[in-house]
Amino acid sequence: MARIRVLVVDDHRIFAESLAAALAAEPDVDVAAAGSGPAALRALERAAAEARPYDVILVDAELGGPAPGGAAAVGGSPAASGSPAAGGVPALPVPRPEEPGAVDGISLVAQVRAARPGVRSVVLAEKDDPRCAARALQAGASGWVAKDCSLQRLLTVIRGVLRDETHLPPALLTGVLRELTTARKHRTESEQLVESLTPREREVLRCMVAGLGRKAVAERLFLSPHTVRTHMQNVLGKLGVHSTLAAVALARRAGVGPAEPVTVRLAGDVVERGSQLA
């Protein structure tokens, strides 16, 4: 029997342990729990290194409270350390006040999609929110499920997303489609504004997206700071915005990526110039 490896990512300890215990009762499911986004990413990395990758992650839509540590394995071989709690369910680590690099649920879905495209993400939500559900789908989620749904429903979704299905509650469908249509409209409008720029202005915009200041842009494009200032003013005017941050946000909606770092070779050594926004 092919086993399904599931990682529950939720900083609500009681809910995470209860869900993990329920899933572990299924004969074909191995499940572990992680109490934060960074802990989930570490668990995914360890599992991949051990050639035992997770198939599905269940992510709390409201994830974001910092919590530490790895994943506590349930119902299969340990994925990480954890001490058993009452009822045989390994306990999640006790949260620390802060954990560097904490991410919210939607950001975690996007990171997993980029780093582990073979892992399917399902978002668990306490309430139906079309806007948040649309953002989850755009980030790469394959499903959106209410936290109070039945175990059978959740298992149906888990098995469905592994067949490349997308699962949404019927009541959310209209709202999500509306949100996605609106987002597409805004992207199209942003693309049209970017297309109004000259090739040089687009180069300057990409440098702005990369987080380069006026002096750095001038050095990169072999222009004077005064010329760069003029180009930046033209970019803001044509995009209809009043700040660099607004221009960068619009550029990203239009799919404009950052300028690549400049590679300079000196006596056989490679030096990269230019910095990018995180």
XYZ file of N, CA, C and O in Angstrom, residues 14-199:
744
model
N -2.839 22.389 20.317
C -3.878 21.386 20.562
C -4.518 20.937 19.253
O -4.718 19.746 19.014
N -4.831 21.912 18.389
C -5.437 21.556 17.106
C -4.480 20.708 16.278
O -4.877 19.686 15.701
N -3.206 21.104 16.200
C -2.233 20.382 15.382
C -2.080 18.939 15.860
O -2.061 18.000 15.056
N -1.984 18.764 17.183
C -1.801 17.407 17.714
C -3.055 16.566 17.505
O -2.970 15.377 17.189
N -4.224 17.161 17.675
C -5.473 16.416 17.492
C -5.633 15.978 16.035
O -6.005 14.835 15.758
N -5.342 16.899 15.105
C -5.454 16.559 13.688
C -4.436 15.498 13.311
O -4.751 14.540 12.584
N -3.199 15.645 13.809
C -2.172 14.648 13.508
C -2.573 13.268 14.017
O -2.395 12.255 13.341
N -3.136 13.218 15.221
C -3.551 11.936 15.792
C -4.668 11.310 14.964
O -4.687 10.093 14.729
N -5.612 12.117 14.509
C -6.718 11.598 13.701
C -6.226 11.055 12.373
O -6.637 9.972 11.925
N -5.316 11.779 11.738
C -4.787 11.318 10.447
C -3.928 10.075 10.616
O -3.905 9.193 9.755
N -3.204 9.999 11.735
C -2.325 8.853 11.975
C -3.102 7.556 12.116
O -2.542 6.463 11.937
N -4.384 7.651 12.425
C -5.197 6.435 12.547
C -5.490 5.795 11.193
O -5.917 4.638 11.136
N -5.274 6.536 10.124
C -5.487 5.988 8.783
C -4.340 5.053 8.426
O -3.164 5.382 8.651
N -4.638 3.873 7.868
C -3.579 2.889 7.627
C -2.560 3.304 6.576
O -1.443 2.757 6.544
N -2.898 4.262 5.704
C -1.976 4.624 4.626
C -1.384 6.021 4.804
O -0.842 6.589 3.851
N -1.476 6.575 6.013
C -1.002 7.944 6.233
C 0.077 7.967 7.305
O -0.108 7.425 8.398
N 1.208 8.598 6.989
C 2.220 8.957 7.974
C 2.130 10.462 8.154
O 2.085 11.208 7.171
N 2.121 10.932 9.382
C 1.905 12.352 9.609
C 2.849 12.888 10.672
O 3.222 12.177 11.606
N 3.267 14.130 10.493
C 4.080 14.829 11.475
C 3.512 16.235 11.607
O 2.716 16.683 10.773
N 3.917 16.943 12.663
C 3.411 18.292 12.892
C 4.563 19.250 13.126
O 5.555 18.900 13.753
N 4.428 20.454 12.604
C 5.409 21.517 12.807
C 4.678 22.756 13.304
O 3.567 23.049 12.842
N 5.298 23.478 14.232
C 4.622 24.594 14.868
C 4.876 25.950 14.254
O 4.418 26.956 14.789
N 5.607 26.020 13.132
C 5.870 27.305 12.493
C 6.322 27.070 11.066
O 6.667 25.943 10.673
N 6.347 28.162 10.279
C 6.814 28.058 8.908
C 8.259 27.612 8.797
O 8.578 26.675 8.057
N 9.196 28.252 9.535
C 10.583 27.808 9.475
C 10.757 26.347 9.884
O 11.551 25.616 9.290
N 10.018 25.903 10.908
C 10.104 24.506 11.322
C 9.628 23.588 10.200
O 10.204 22.520 9.955
N 8.574 24.004 9.499
C 8.064 23.202 8.382
C 9.091 23.102 7.263
O 9.310 22.023 6.703
N 9.740 24.223 6.936
C 10.743 24.208 5.871
C 11.918 23.309 6.240
O 12.448 22.589 5.382
N 12.305 23.324 7.510
C 13.387 22.445 7.936
C 12.971 20.981 7.852
O 13.753 20.119 7.439
N 11.734 20.704 8.245
C 11.246 19.326 8.179
C 11.185 18.837 6.739
O 11.545 17.690 6.441
N 10.753 19.685 5.836
C 10.698 19.316 4.411
C 12.096 19.047 3.873
O 12.309 18.102 3.099
N 13.043 19.887 4.287
C 14.414 19.715 3.817
C 15.010 18.406 4.331
O 15.648 17.660 3.583
N 14.798 18.116 5.622
C 15.318 16.863 6.181
C 14.698 15.654 5.503
O 15.385 14.686 5.168
N 13.382 15.716 5.289
C 12.693 14.581 4.676
C 13.211 14.334 3.260
O 13.397 13.184 2.842
N 13.448 15.414 2.515
C 13.963 15.258 1.157
C 15.373 14.681 1.178
O 15.719 13.827 0.348
N 16.188 15.129 2.129
C 17.553 14.626 2.237
C 17.574 13.144 2.574
O 18.489 12.413 2.179
N 16.561 12.686 3.301
C 16.454 11.274 3.675
C 15.729 10.451 2.627
O 15.465 9.269 2.837
N 15.394 11.083 1.488
C 14.671 10.419 0.402
C 13.305 9.913 0.871
O 12.809 8.896 0.380
N 12.701 10.622 1.822
C 11.365 10.307 2.301
C 10.536 11.591 2.294
O 10.084 12.067 3.335
N 10.373 12.200 1.129
C 9.727 13.524 1.071
C 8.265 13.466 1.464
O 7.594 12.439 1.335
N 7.780 14.599 1.959
C 6.352 14.722 2.250
C 5.589 14.875 0.942
O 6.090 15.435 -0.035
N 4.366 14.377 0.943
C 3.497 14.497 -0.226
C 2.599 15.721 -0.127
O 2.340 16.400 -1.131
N 2.097 16.004 1.086
C 1.127 17.079 1.289
C 1.463 17.810 2.579
O 1.825 17.181 3.578
N 1.348 19.151 2.540
C 1.402 19.904 3.781
C 0.042 20.560 3.996
O -0.581 21.056 3.053
N -0.418 20.528 5.233
C -1.662 21.185 5.631
C -1.270 22.427 6.415
O -0.678 22.324 7.492
N -1.586 23.596 5.887
C -1.079 24.861 6.435
C -2.216 25.692 7.009
O -3.222 25.939 6.334
N -2.039 26.153 8.241
C -2.998 27.054 8.872
C -3.029 28.381 8.112
O -1.993 29.012 7.901
N -4.216 28.801 7.692
C -4.341 30.063 6.959
C -3.863 31.243 7.782
O -3.407 32.249 7.231
N -3.966 31.144 9.105
C -3.580 32.249 9.981
C -2.245 31.989 10.665
O -1.940 32.575 11.703
N -1.440 31.117 10.067
C -0.113 30.857 10.609
C 0.674 32.159 10.660
O 0.570 32.985 9.776
N 1.463 32.321 11.676
C 2.232 33.555 11.756
C 2.763 33.809 13.144
O 3.731 34.536 13.323
N 2.129 33.210 14.169
C 2.686 33.316 15.509
C 3.967 32.523 15.562
O 4.018 31.389 15.110
N 5.067 33.092 16.075
C 6.341 32.392 16.083
C 6.306 31.146 16.954
O 5.757 31.152 18.036
N 6.845 30.077 16.431
C 6.987 28.838 17.194
C 8.187 28.115 16.650
O 8.487 28.184 15.477
N 8.922 27.412 17.464
C 10.212 26.887 17.069
C 10.181 25.445 16.642
O 9.169 24.804 16.586
N 11.405 24.973 16.383
C 11.685 23.561 16.399
C 11.225 22.781 15.212
O 10.591 23.260 14.319
N 11.513 21.513 15.233
C 11.233 20.639 14.117
C 9.852 20.067 14.154
O 8.941 20.583 14.770
N 9.686 18.926 13.484
C 8.391 18.280 13.376
C 8.359 17.076 14.291
O 9.345 16.378 14.470
N 7.222 16.828 14.862
C 7.046 15.657 15.712
C 6.350 14.589 14.900
O 5.262 14.795 14.395
N 6.994 13.442 14.733
C 6.453 12.417 13.858
C 5.323 11.659 14.524
O 5.334 11.410 15.717
N 4.332 11.292 13.716
C 3.188 10.533 14.201
C 2.861 9.464 13.188
O 2.807 9.726 12.000
N 2.617 8.265 13.619
C 2.090 7.237 12.730
C 3.096 6.681 11.751
O 2.737 6.019 10.798
N 4.382 6.911 11.933
C 5.369 6.377 11.002
C 6.747 6.598 11.575
O 6.925 6.907 12.741
N 7.769 6.446 10.715
C 9.124 6.666 11.171
C 9.312 8.119 11.542
O 8.781 9.000 10.883
N 10.080 8.414 12.580
C 10.225 9.796 13.019
C 10.807 10.663 11.935
O 11.762 10.309 11.282
N 10.195 11.842 11.791
C 10.725 12.819 10.854
C 11.622 13.797 11.574
O 12.452 14.443 10.978
N 11.440 13.932 12.873
C 12.264 14.805 13.686
C 11.972 14.469 15.137
O 11.120 13.654 15.442
N 12.696 15.126 16.032
C 12.538 14.786 17.435
C 11.247 15.328 17.995
O 10.713 16.310 17.546
N 10.751 14.674 19.058
C 9.536 15.130 19.732
C 9.203 14.167 20.845
O 9.394 12.960 20.713
N 8.679 14.662 21.932
C 8.350 13.809 23.060
C 6.880 13.479 23.042
O 6.043 14.351 22.852
N 6.499 12.215 23.237
C 5.088 11.847 23.201
C 4.294 12.570 24.261
O 4.721 12.743 25.391
N 3.093 12.998 23.866
C 2.155 13.613 24.800
C 1.101 12.584 25.160
O 1.146 11.443 24.742
N 0.099 13.022 25.916
C -0.972 12.117 26.305
C -1.643 11.550 25.074
O -1.892 12.252 24.111
N -1.945 10.245 25.121
C -2.598 9.616 23.978
C -1.633 9.177 22.908
O -2.032 8.739 21.839
N -0.314 9.299 23.175
C 0.665 8.822 22.214
C 0.979 9.788 21.099
O 1.684 9.437 20.170
N 0.453 11.003 21.150
C 0.742 11.976 20.101
C 1.953 12.786 20.495
O 1.951 13.450 21.533
N 3.042 12.765 19.707
C 4.221 13.539 20.068
C 3.889 15.024 20.171
O 3.175 15.571 19.349
N 4.443 15.651 21.177
C 4.127 17.063 21.428
C 4.934 17.970 20.529
O 6.090 17.697 20.231
N 4.315 19.074 20.127
C 5.054 20.116 19.438
C 5.960 20.809 20.438
O 5.656 20.879 21.625
N 7.098 21.351 19.989
C 7.991 22.045 20.914
C 7.299 23.246 21.539
O 6.431 23.861 20.931
N 7.719 23.592 22.738
C 7.153 24.757 23.424
C 7.600 26.011 22.677
O 8.786 26.184 22.412
N 6.660 26.917 22.304
C 7.035 28.099 21.528
C 8.011 28.998 22.269
O 7.932 29.182 23.469
N 8.933 29.560 21.506
C 9.817 30.588 22.027
C 9.222 31.945 21.706
O 8.377 32.057 20.820
N 9.657 32.996 22.364
C 9.082 34.317 22.108
C 9.211 34.738 20.660
O 8.338 35.357 20.111
N 10.356 34.439 20.030
C 10.557 34.858 18.665
C 11.335 33.790 17.920
O 12.113 33.049 18.500
N 11.126 33.723 16.610
C 11.952 32.866 15.772
C 12.265 33.620 14.505
O 11.369 34.059 13.794
N 13.558 33.829 14.202
C 13.924 34.578 13.007
C 13.341 33.917 11.764
O 13.310 32.702 11.632
N 12.883 34.728 10.838
C 12.407 34.205 9.568
C 10.995 33.672 9.604
O 10.595 32.947 8.701
N 10.215 33.994 10.654
C 8.846 33.508 10.728
C 8.061 33.981 9.511
O 8.235 35.096 9.032
N 7.198 33.097 8.980
C 6.419 33.435 7.786
C 4.958 33.120 8.049
O 4.616 32.294 8.886
N 4.078 33.799 7.294
C 2.661 33.489 7.433
C 2.304 32.313 6.533
O 3.128 31.812 5.769
N 1.037 31.878 6.617
C 0.633 30.675 5.906
C 0.759 30.782 4.401
O 1.269 29.861 3.740
N 0.308 31.910 3.825
C 0.347 32.063 2.375
C 1.789 32.150 1.884
O 2.150 31.565 0.851
N 2.630 32.858 2.630
C 4.043 32.944 2.255
C 4.701 31.568 2.305
O 5.538 31.232 1.451
N 4.320 30.768 3.283
C 4.871 29.417 3.375
C 4.471 28.589 2.161
O 5.295 27.866 1.584
N 3.213 28.696 1.755
C 2.754 27.973 0.565
C 3.602 28.358 -0.641
O 4.039 27.495 -1.425
N 3.859 29.650 -0.810
C 4.648 30.113 -1.952
C 6.082 29.593 -1.880
O 6.655 29.176 -2.901
N 6.668 29.591 -0.686
C 8.044 29.104 -0.538
C 8.132 27.615 -0.839
O 9.071 27.152 -1.495
N 7.156 26.866 -0.363
C 7.156 25.422 -0.620
C 6.961 25.157 -2.108
O 7.612 24.273 -2.690
N 6.081 25.920 -2.733
C 5.853 25.753 -4.173
C 7.135 25.973 -4.960
O 7.427 25.258 -5.919
N 7.914 26.996 -4.555
C 9.145 27.314 -5.263
C 10.250 26.301 -4.981
O 10.976 25.901 -5.900
N 10.370 25.874 -3.721
C 11.487 25.011 -3.331
C 11.176 23.525 -3.493
O 12.067 22.735 -3.791
N 9.894 23.135 -3.296
C 9.500 21.720 -3.361
C 8.243 21.593 -4.218
O 7.153 21.348 -3.711
N 8.366 21.764 -5.541
C 7.169 21.756 -6.396
C 6.385 20.452 -6.366
O 5.211 20.430 -6.728
N 7.008 19.375 -5.911
C 6.299 18.106 -5.840
C 5.399 17.968 -4.637
O 4.581 17.041 -4.551
N 5.516 18.899 -3.675
C 4.704 18.857 -2.456
C 3.424 19.652 -2.686
O 3.462 20.799 -3.113
N 2.281 19.042 -2.393
C 0.998 19.728 -2.534
C 0.644 20.441 -1.227
O 0.845 19.891 -0.147
N 0.112 21.641 -1.348
C -0.270 22.423 -0.170
C -1.784 22.547 -0.087
O -2.448 22.842 -1.082
N -2.319 22.328 1.110
C -3.737 22.529 1.381
C -3.837 23.488 2.567
O -3.193 23.278 3.598
N -4.627 24.542 2.421
C -4.767 25.542 3.467
C -5.970 25.207 4.342
O -7.056 24.910 3.831
N -5.769 25.244 5.658
C -6.833 24.997 6.624
C -7.280 26.330 7.210
O -6.447 27.094 7.718
N -8.570 26.625 7.132
C -9.057 27.940 7.546
C -10.210 27.821 8.530
O -11.032 26.912 8.442
N -10.259 28.768 9.461
C -11.366 28.798 10.418
C -12.608 29.437 9.813
O -13.717 29.210 10.281
N -12.447 30.253 8.782
C -13.590 30.900 8.130
C -13.326 31.022 6.639
O -12.169 31.075 6.200
N -14.389 31.059 5.857
C -14.251 31.210 4.415
C -13.935 32.663 4.082
O -14.650 33.583 4.490
N -12.876 32.869 3.353
C -12.432 34.205 2.974
C -12.001 34.152 1.510
O -10.902 33.682 1.207
N -12.852 34.606 0.571
C -12.526 34.512 -0.854
C -11.199 35.166 -1.217
O -10.441 34.630 -2.026
N -10.924 36.325 -0.609
C -9.680 37.025 -0.951
C -8.469 36.226 -0.512
O -7.494 36.066 -1.272
N -8.510 35.716 0.713
C -7.380 34.922 1.207
C -7.259 33.615 0.430
O -6.151 33.166 0.118
N -8.393 32.997 0.099
C -8.361 31.757 -0.675
C -7.764 31.993 -2.055
O -6.988 31.173 -2.567
N -8.115 33.123 -2.682
C -7.555 33.452 -3.996
C -6.048 33.644 -3.890
O -5.283 33.184 -4.750
N -5.595 34.332 -2.836
C -4.161 34.525 -2.628
C -3.460 33.181 -2.431
O -2.343 32.978 -2.929
N -4.113 32.272 -1.729
C -3.524 30.950 -1.500
C -3.356 30.204 -2.822
O -2.317 29.588 -3.074
N -4.370 30.261 -3.673
C -4.279 29.593 -4.970
C -3.180 30.222 -5.819
O -2.423 29.516 -6.496
N -3.093 31.554 -5.802
C -2.048 32.228 -6.565
C -0.663 31.849 -6.053
O 0.293 31.786 -6.826
N -0.559 31.595 -4.744
C 0.723 31.213 -4.154
C 1.099 29.779 -4.478
O 2.264 29.399 -4.319
N 0.110 28.972 -4.911
C 0.409 27.598 -5.278
C -0.346 26.537 -4.512
O -0.084 25.339 -4.674
N -1.298 26.943 -3.664
C -2.089 25.957 -2.924
C -2.986 25.167 -3.866
O -3.453 25.694 -4.884
N -3.228 23.928 -3.505
C -4.111 23.060 -4.301
C -5.478 22.893 -3.669
O -6.368 22.305 -4.280
N -5.645 23.386 -2.441
C -6.935 23.214 -1.783
C -7.110 24.172 -0.625
O -6.148 24.715 -0.080
N -8.376 24.381 -0.271
C -8.768 25.237 0.860
C -9.867 24.494 1.602
O -10.894 24.154 1.017
N -9.631 24.205 2.871
C -10.549 23.364 3.630
C -10.843 24.021 4.970
O -9.945 24.580 5.614
N -12.089 23.953 5.403
C -12.458 24.472 6.711
C -11.844 23.595 7.799
O -11.804 22.362 7.683
N -11.401 24.225 8.867
C -10.802 23.463 9.965
C -11.806 22.541 10.641
O -11.410 21.533 11.242
N -13.089 22.893 10.577
C -14.092 22.058 11.236
C -14.727 21.042 10.280
O -15.770 20.469 10.600
N -14.103 20.819 9.127
C -14.659 19.817 8.210
C -14.429 18.420 8.786
O -13.626 18.224 9.696
N -15.125 17.446 8.234
C -14.969 16.070 8.709
C -13.619 15.511 8.274
O -13.014 15.971 7.301
N -13.153 14.516 9.019
C -11.902 13.857 8.654
C -12.010 13.231 7.273
O -11.060 13.271 6.488
N -13.170 12.675 6.959
C -13.355 12.052 5.650
C -13.212 13.079 4.532
O -12.617 12.800 3.490
N -13.779 14.276 4.761
C -13.650 15.338 3.761
C -12.190 15.726 3.573
O -11.713 15.894 2.438
N -11.462 15.864 4.668
C -10.055 16.236 4.585
C -9.256 15.171 3.838
O -8.409 15.497 2.993
N -9.519 13.909 4.121
C -8.814 12.834 3.424
C -9.134 12.840 1.933
O -8.267 12.565 1.093
N -10.384 13.158 1.601
C -10.768 13.247 0.184
C -9.951 14.332 -0.510
O -9.467 14.155 -1.640
N -9.786 15.470 0.153
C -9.012 16.570 -0.417
C -7.544 16.171 -0.549
O -6.906 16.417 -1.582
N -6.986 15.557 0.486
C -5.578 15.138 0.450
C -5.330 14.203 -0.730
O -4.384 14.380 -1.507
N -6.190 13.223 -0.871
C -6.006 12.270 -1.974
C -6.280 12.940 -3.327
O -5.661 12.604 -4.329
N -7.205 13.898 -3.335
C -7.529 14.589 -4.577
C -6.384 15.453 -5.077
O -6.071 15.447 -6.273
N -5.750 16.214 -4.174
C -4.671 17.090 -4.630
C -3.477 16.277 -5.129
O -2.717 16.743 -5.985
N -3.323 15.059 -4.630
C -2.253 14.198 -5.131
C -2.552 13.715 -6.544
O -1.653 13.221 -7.233
N -3.799 13.861 -6.981
C -4.168 13.570 -8.384
C -4.218 14.862 -9.188
O -4.808 14.913 -10.259
N -3.583 15.903 -8.654
C -3.524 17.223 -9.306
C -4.889 17.897 -9.405
O -5.115 18.718 -10.306
N -5.785 17.587 -8.482
C -7.077 18.269 -8.427
C -6.947 19.510 -7.545
O -6.086 19.576 -6.667
N -7.814 20.491 -7.792
C -7.905 21.675 -6.945
C -9.234 21.632 -6.204
O -10.279 21.457 -6.837
N -9.188 21.767 -4.889
C -10.395 21.629 -4.079
C -10.725 22.947 -3.371
O -9.897 23.500 -2.641
N -11.943 23.437 -3.602
C -12.483 24.620 -2.933
C -13.904 24.329 -2.491
O -14.641 23.643 -3.205
N -14.324 24.857 -1.346
C -15.735 24.715 -0.968
C -16.613 25.400 -2.015
O -16.281 26.500 -2.482
N -17.728 24.783 -2.413
C -18.600 25.393 -3.424
C -19.024 26.826 -3.080
O -19.122 27.678 -3.962
N -19.236 27.100 -1.793
C -19.671 28.439 -1.393
C -18.607 29.501 -1.651
O -18.919 30.695 -1.723
N -17.351 29.082 -1.794
C -16.262 30.029 -2.014
C -15.980 30.271 -3.490
O -15.313 31.243 -3.844
N -16.460 29.401 -4.342
C -16.028 29.400 -5.730
C -16.285 30.731 -6.426
O -15.392 31.299 -7.066
N -17.496 31.267 -6.312
C -17.829 32.520 -6.995
C -16.940 33.656 -6.522
O -16.400 34.430 -7.330
N -16.771 33.771 -5.203
C -15.943 34.838 -4.655
C -14.489 34.720 -5.077
O -13.835 35.723 -5.389
N -13.972 33.493 -5.095
C -12.576 33.289 -5.495
C -12.378 33.637 -6.965
O -11.397 34.296 -7.337
N -13.305 33.223 -7.816
C -13.201 33.553 -9.239
C -13.239 35.068 -9.448
O -12.515 35.610 -10.289
N -14.075 35.748 -8.661
C -14.148 37.206 -8.774
C -12.812 37.837 -8.370
O -12.314 38.755 -9.028
N -12.234 37.338 -7.281
C -10.956 37.874 -6.820
C -9.851 37.630 -7.843
O -9.031 38.511 -8.117
N -9.828 36.431 -8.426
C -8.796 36.107 -9.408
C -8.963 36.947 -10.670
O -7.978 37.383 -11.279
N -10.216 37.178 -11.064
C -10.473 38.015 -12.241
C -10.018 39.447 -11.993
O -9.394 40.080 -12.862
N -10.309 39.958 -10.797
C -9.886 41.318 -10.448
C -8.371 41.422 -10.414
O -7.783 42.394 -10.912
N -7.717 40.412 -9.838
C -6.251 40.415 -9.775
C -5.658 40.399 -11.177
O -4.671 41.078 -11.465
N -6.288 39.621 -12.065
C -5.794 39.557 -13.449
C -5.964 40.909 -14.145
O -5.092 41.352 -14.905
N -7.066 41.573 -13.857
C -7.311 42.891 -14.442
C -6.246 43.884 -13.985
O -5.695 44.635 -14.803
N -5.950 43.869 -12.672
C -4.931 44.764 -12.150
C -3.561 44.446 -12.744
O -2.786 45.359 -13.051
N -3.279 43.157 -12.912
C -1.996 42.778 -13.518
C -1.920 43.278 -14.955
O -0.901 43.807 -15.390
N -3.022 43.121 -15.696
C -3.037 43.571 -17.083
C -2.823 45.080 -17.165
O -2.057 45.581 -18.000
N -3.489 45.825 -16.295
C -3.316 47.274 -16.279
C -1.867 47.636 -15.947
O -1.294 48.556 -16.546
N -1.274 46.917 -14.999
C 0.118 47.176 -14.642
C 1.042 46.852 -15.806
O 2.003 47.592 -16.074
N 0.758 45.756 -16.499
C 1.576 45.388 -17.660
C 1.520 46.456 -18.736
O 2.533 46.786 -19.364
N 0.333 47.020 -18.962
C 0.185 48.056 -19.984
C 0.981 49.301 -19.616
O 1.599 49.938 -20.478
N 0.976 49.661 -18.321
C 1.747 50.819 -17.885
C 3.247 50.584 -18.077
O 3.972 51.473 -18.538
N 3.696 49.383 -17.734
C 5.126 49.067 -17.892
C 5.516 49.090 -19.367
O 6.613 49.528 -19.732
N 4.616 48.631 -20.230
C 4.907 48.622 -21.668
C 5.062 50.033 -22.231
O 5.654 50.212 -23.303
N 4.539 51.047 -21.511
C 4.669 52.425 -21.981
C 6.066 52.982 -21.750
O 6.409 54.049 -22.278
N 6.887 52.277 -20.971
C 8.238 52.733 -20.688
C 9.174 52.464 -21.861
O 8.992 51.499 -22.610
N 10.190 53.282 -21.991
C 11.224 53.038 -22.993
C 12.113 51.886 -22.501
O 12.119 51.557 -21.303
N 12.885 51.252 -23.383
C 13.784 50.175 -22.944
C 14.710 50.608 -21.805
O 14.941 49.850 -20.869
